[in-house]
mmCIF file of C-alpha atoms in Angstrom:
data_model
loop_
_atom_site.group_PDB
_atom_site.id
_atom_site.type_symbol
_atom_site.label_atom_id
_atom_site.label_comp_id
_atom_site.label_asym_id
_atom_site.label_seq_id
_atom_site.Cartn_x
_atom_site.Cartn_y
_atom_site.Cartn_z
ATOM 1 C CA UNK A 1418 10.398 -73.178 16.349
ATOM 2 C CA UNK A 1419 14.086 -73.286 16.229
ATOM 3 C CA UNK A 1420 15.997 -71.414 18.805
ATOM 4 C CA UNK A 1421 18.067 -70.125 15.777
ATOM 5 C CA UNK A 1422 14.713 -68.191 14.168
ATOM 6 C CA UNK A 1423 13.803 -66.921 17.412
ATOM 7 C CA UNK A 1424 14.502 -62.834 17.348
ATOM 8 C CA UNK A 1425 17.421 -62.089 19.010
ATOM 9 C CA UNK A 1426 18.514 -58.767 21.211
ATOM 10 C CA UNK A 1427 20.264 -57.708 17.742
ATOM 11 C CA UNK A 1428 16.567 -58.146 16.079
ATOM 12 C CA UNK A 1429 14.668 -56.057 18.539
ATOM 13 C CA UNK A 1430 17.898 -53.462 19.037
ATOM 14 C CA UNK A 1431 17.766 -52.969 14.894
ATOM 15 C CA UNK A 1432 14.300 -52.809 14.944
ATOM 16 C CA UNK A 1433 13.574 -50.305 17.594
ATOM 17 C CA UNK A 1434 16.409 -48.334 15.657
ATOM 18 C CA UNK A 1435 14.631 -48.209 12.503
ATOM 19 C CA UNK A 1436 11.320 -47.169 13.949
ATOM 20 C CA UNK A 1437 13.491 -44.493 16.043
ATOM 21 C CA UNK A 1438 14.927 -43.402 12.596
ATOM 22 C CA UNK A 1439 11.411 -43.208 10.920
ATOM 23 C CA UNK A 1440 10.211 -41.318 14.072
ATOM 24 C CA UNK A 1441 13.165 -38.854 14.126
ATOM 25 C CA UNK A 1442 13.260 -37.998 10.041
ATOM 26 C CA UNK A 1443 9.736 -37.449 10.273
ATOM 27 C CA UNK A 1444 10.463 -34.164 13.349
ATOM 28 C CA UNK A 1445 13.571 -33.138 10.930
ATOM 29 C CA UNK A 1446 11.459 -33.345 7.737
ATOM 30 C CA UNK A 1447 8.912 -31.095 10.044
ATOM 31 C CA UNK A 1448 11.076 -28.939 11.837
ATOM 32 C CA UNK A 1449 12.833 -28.227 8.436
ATOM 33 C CA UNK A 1450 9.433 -27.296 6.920
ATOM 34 C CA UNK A 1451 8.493 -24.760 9.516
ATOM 35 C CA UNK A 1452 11.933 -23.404 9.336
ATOM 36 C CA UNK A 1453 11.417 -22.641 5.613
ATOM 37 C CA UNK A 1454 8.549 -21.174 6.160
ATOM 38 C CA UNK A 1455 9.858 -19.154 9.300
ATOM 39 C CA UNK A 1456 12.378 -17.647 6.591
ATOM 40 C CA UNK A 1457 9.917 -17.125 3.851
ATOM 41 C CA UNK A 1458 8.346 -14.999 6.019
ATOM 42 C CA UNK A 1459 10.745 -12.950 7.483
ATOM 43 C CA UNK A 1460 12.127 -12.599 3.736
ATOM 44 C CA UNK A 1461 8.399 -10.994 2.891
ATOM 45 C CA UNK A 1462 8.204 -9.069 5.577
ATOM 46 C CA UNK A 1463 12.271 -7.404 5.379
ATOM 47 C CA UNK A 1464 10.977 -6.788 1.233
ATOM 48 C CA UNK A 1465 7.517 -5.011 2.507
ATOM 49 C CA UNK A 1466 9.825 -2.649 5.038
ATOM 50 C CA UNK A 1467 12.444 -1.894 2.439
ATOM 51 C CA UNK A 1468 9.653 -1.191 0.044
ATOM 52 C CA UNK A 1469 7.816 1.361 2.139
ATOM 53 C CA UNK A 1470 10.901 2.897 3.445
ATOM 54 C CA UNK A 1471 10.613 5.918 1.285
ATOM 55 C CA UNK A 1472 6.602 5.649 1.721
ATOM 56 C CA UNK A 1473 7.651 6.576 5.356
ATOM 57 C CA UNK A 1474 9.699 9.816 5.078
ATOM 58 C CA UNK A 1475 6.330 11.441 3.060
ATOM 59 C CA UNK A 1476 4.260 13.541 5.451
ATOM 60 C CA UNK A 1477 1.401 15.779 4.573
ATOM 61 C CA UNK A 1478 -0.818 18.172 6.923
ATOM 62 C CA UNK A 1479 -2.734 20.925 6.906
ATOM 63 C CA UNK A 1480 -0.592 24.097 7.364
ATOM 64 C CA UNK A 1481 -3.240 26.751 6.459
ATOM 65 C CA UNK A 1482 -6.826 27.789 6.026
ATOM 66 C CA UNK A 1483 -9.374 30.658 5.305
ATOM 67 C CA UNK A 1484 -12.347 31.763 5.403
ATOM 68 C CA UNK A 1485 -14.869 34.754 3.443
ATOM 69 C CA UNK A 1486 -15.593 35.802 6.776
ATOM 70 C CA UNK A 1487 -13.312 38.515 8.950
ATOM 71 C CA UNK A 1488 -13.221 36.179 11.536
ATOM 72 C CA UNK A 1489 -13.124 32.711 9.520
ATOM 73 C CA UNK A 1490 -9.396 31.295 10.470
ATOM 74 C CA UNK A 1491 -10.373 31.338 14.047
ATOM 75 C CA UNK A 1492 -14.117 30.242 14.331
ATOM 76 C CA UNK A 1493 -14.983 29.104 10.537
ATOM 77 C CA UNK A 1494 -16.725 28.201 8.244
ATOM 78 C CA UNK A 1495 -13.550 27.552 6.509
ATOM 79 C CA UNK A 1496 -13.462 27.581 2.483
ATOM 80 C CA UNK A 1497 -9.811 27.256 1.376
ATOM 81 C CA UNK A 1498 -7.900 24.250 3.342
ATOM 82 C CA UNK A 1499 -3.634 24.430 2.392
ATOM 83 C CA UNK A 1500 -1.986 21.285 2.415
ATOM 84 C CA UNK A 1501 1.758 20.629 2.665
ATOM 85 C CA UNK A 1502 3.383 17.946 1.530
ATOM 86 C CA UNK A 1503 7.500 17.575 2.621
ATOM 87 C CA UNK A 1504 9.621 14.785 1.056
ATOM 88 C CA UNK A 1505 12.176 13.880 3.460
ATOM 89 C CA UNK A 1506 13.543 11.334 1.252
ATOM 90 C CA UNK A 1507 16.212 11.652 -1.005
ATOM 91 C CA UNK A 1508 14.152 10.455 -4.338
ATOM 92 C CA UNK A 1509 11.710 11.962 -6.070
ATOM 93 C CA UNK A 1510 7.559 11.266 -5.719
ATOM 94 C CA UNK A 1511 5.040 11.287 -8.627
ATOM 95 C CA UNK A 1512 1.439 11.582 -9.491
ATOM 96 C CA UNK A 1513 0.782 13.486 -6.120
ATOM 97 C CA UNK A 1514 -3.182 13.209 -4.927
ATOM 98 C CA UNK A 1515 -4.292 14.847 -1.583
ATOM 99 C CA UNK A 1516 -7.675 13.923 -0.592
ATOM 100 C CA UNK A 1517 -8.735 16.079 2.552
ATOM 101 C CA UNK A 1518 -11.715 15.355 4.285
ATOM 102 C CA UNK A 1519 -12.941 12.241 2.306
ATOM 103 C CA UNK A 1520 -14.617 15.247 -0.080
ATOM 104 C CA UNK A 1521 -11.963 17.749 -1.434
ATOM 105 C CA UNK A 1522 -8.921 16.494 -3.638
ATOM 106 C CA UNK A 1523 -6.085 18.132 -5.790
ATOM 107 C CA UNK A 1524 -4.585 15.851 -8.439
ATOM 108 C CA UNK A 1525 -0.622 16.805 -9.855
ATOM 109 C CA UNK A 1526 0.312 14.668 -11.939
ATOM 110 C CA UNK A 1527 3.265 14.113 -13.978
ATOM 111 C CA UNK A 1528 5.536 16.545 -11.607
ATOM 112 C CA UNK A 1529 8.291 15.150 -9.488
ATOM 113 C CA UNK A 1530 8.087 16.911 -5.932
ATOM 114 C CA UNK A 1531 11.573 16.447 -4.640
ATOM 115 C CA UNK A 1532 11.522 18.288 -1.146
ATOM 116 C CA UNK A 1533 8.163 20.058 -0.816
ATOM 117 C CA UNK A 1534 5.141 21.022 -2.422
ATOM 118 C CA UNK A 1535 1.791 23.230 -0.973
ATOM 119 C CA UNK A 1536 -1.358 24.314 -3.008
ATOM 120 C CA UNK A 1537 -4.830 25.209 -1.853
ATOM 121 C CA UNK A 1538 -8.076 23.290 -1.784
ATOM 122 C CA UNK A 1539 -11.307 25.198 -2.342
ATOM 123 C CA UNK A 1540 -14.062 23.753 0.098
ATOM 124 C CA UNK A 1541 -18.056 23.503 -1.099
ATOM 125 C CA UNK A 1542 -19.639 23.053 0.870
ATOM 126 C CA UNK A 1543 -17.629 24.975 3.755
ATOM 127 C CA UNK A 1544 -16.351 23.282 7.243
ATOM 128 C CA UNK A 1545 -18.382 24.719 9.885
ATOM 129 C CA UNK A 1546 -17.152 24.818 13.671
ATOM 130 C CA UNK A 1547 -19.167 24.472 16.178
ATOM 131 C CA UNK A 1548 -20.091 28.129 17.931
ATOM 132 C CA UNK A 1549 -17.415 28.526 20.929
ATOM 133 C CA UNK A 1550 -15.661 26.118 19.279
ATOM 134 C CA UNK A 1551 -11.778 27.306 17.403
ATOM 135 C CA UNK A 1552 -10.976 25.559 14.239
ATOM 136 C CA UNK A 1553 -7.973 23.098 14.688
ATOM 137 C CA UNK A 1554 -6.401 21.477 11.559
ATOM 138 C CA UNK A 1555 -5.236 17.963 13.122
ATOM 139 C CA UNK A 1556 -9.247 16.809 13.154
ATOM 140 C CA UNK A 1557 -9.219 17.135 9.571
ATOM 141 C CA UNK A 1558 -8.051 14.100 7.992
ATOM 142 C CA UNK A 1559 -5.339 14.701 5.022
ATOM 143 C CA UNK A 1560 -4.816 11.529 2.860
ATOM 144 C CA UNK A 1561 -1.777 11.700 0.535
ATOM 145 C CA UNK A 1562 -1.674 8.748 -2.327
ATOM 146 C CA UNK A 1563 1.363 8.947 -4.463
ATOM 147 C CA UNK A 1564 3.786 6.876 -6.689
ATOM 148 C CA UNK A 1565 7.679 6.449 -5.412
ATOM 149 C CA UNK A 1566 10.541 6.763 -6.891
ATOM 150 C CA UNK A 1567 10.562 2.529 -7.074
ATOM 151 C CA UNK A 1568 7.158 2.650 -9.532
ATOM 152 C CA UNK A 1569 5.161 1.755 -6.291
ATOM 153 C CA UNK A 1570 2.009 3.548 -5.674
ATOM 154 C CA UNK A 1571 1.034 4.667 -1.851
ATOM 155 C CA UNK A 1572 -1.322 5.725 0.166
ATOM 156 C CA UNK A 1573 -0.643 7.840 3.819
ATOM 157 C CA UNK A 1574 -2.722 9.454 6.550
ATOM 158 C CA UNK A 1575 -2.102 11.925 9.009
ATOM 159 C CA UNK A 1576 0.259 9.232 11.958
ATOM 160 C CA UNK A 1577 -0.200 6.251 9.914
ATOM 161 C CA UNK A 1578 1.985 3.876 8.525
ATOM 162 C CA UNK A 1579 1.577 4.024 4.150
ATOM 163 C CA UNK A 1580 -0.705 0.997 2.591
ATOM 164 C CA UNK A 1581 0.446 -0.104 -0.545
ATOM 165 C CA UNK A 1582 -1.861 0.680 -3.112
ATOM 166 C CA UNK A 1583 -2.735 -2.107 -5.919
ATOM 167 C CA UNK A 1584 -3.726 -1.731 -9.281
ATOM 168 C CA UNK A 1585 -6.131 -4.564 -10.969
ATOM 169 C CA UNK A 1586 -6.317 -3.723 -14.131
ATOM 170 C CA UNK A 1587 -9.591 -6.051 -14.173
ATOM 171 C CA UNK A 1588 -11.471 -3.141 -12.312
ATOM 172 C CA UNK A 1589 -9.839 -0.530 -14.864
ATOM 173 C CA UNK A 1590 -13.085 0.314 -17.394
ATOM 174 C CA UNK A 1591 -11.194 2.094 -19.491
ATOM 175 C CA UNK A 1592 -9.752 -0.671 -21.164
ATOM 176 C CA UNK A 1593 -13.055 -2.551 -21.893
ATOM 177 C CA UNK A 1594 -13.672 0.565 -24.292
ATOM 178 C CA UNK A 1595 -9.801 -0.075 -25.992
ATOM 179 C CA UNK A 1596 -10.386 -3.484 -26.400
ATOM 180 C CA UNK A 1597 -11.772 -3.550 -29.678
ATOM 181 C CA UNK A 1598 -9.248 -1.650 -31.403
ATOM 182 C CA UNK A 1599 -6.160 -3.726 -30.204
ATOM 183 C CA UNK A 1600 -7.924 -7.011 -31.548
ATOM 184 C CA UNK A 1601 -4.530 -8.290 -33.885
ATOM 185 C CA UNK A 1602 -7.115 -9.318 -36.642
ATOM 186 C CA UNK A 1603 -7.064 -6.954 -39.845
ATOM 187 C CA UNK A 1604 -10.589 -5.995 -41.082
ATOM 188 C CA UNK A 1605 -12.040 -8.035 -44.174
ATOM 189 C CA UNK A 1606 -12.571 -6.360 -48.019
ATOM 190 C CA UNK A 1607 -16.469 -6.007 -46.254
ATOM 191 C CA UNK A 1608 -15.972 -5.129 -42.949
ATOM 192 C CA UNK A 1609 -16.153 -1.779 -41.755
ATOM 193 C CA UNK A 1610 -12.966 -0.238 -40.774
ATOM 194 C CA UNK A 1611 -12.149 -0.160 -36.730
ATOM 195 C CA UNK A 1612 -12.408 3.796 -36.580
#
């Protein structure tokens, strides 16, 4: 071997510099990829807050019951259950549904509630109360589900934050029954007409 093909300092230097190189794009290519994701999340998660900002200034509660009994409101059994719903926001809500209890709902739909709204809830079978016991209308759990003014639908307890509701229309039945009639063929001179 020649001293001339030997590698020289220059050799080694450039190739310990292109193996650096390698080595360093590789941590940019990297640190750029978890940077990008970094922002895609932070972009998801300032979209999910701005969504359910007007989610947030809905609040519903209990803010009076009855009973058929003299002494009902104090000790039970309770039968009527008032919810109150206040809109603190400045847009209108739609399609209003209060669920109390898991078992007793009222359903308004169509109407825009722009500040408040109240209505009564008949309860079968009655809340009882334990004897000794007074009847206190924060244990009942009020669930309010409603559509904003954006076209999103939510759903709110009693001091929690709203859960965005989702529609699949693939659990919706009621379409299997319309599916039929949408079909863009036109009956034949034999066929029997679609109604």
């Amino acid at each position: 071997m020649l001293a001339a093909d030997a590698p020289s300092v220059t050799d080694w230097m450039q190739g310990w510099g292109s193996l650096l190189g390698v080595l360093m794009s590789s941590v940019a290519v990297i640190f750029t990829g978890w940077l990008l994701r970094h922002e895609i999340r932070v972009r998801r998660e300032e979209k999910a807050d701005s969504d359910a900002a007007q989610a947030r200034l809905i609040v519903g509660q209990i803010s009076n019951w009855d009973g058929d009994e003299p002494n009902a409101k104090m000790s039970g059994p309770i039968t009527r259950l008032q919810w109150e719903l206040k809109n603190y926001s400045g847009a209108p809500i739609f399609d209003l549904r209060v669920t109390v209890a898991d078992r007793w709902d009222s359903h308004t739909y169509g109407a825009a509630i722009e500040s408040e709204d109240r209505e009564w809830i008949t309860c079968h079978p009655p809340i009882r109360c334990d004897p000794g016991t007074v009847f206190d209308p924060r244990e009942v759990e009020v669930q309010i589900e409603f559509t904003d003014a954006s076209g999103l639908r939510w759903a709110r307890s009693v001091g929690e934050s709203p859960k965005r509701v989702i529609f699949h229309p693939a659990e919706y039945n009621g379409l299997k029954r319309w599916l039929p009639f949408m079909r863009r063929e036109s009956p034949g001179l034999d066929d029997n007409p679609p109604f």
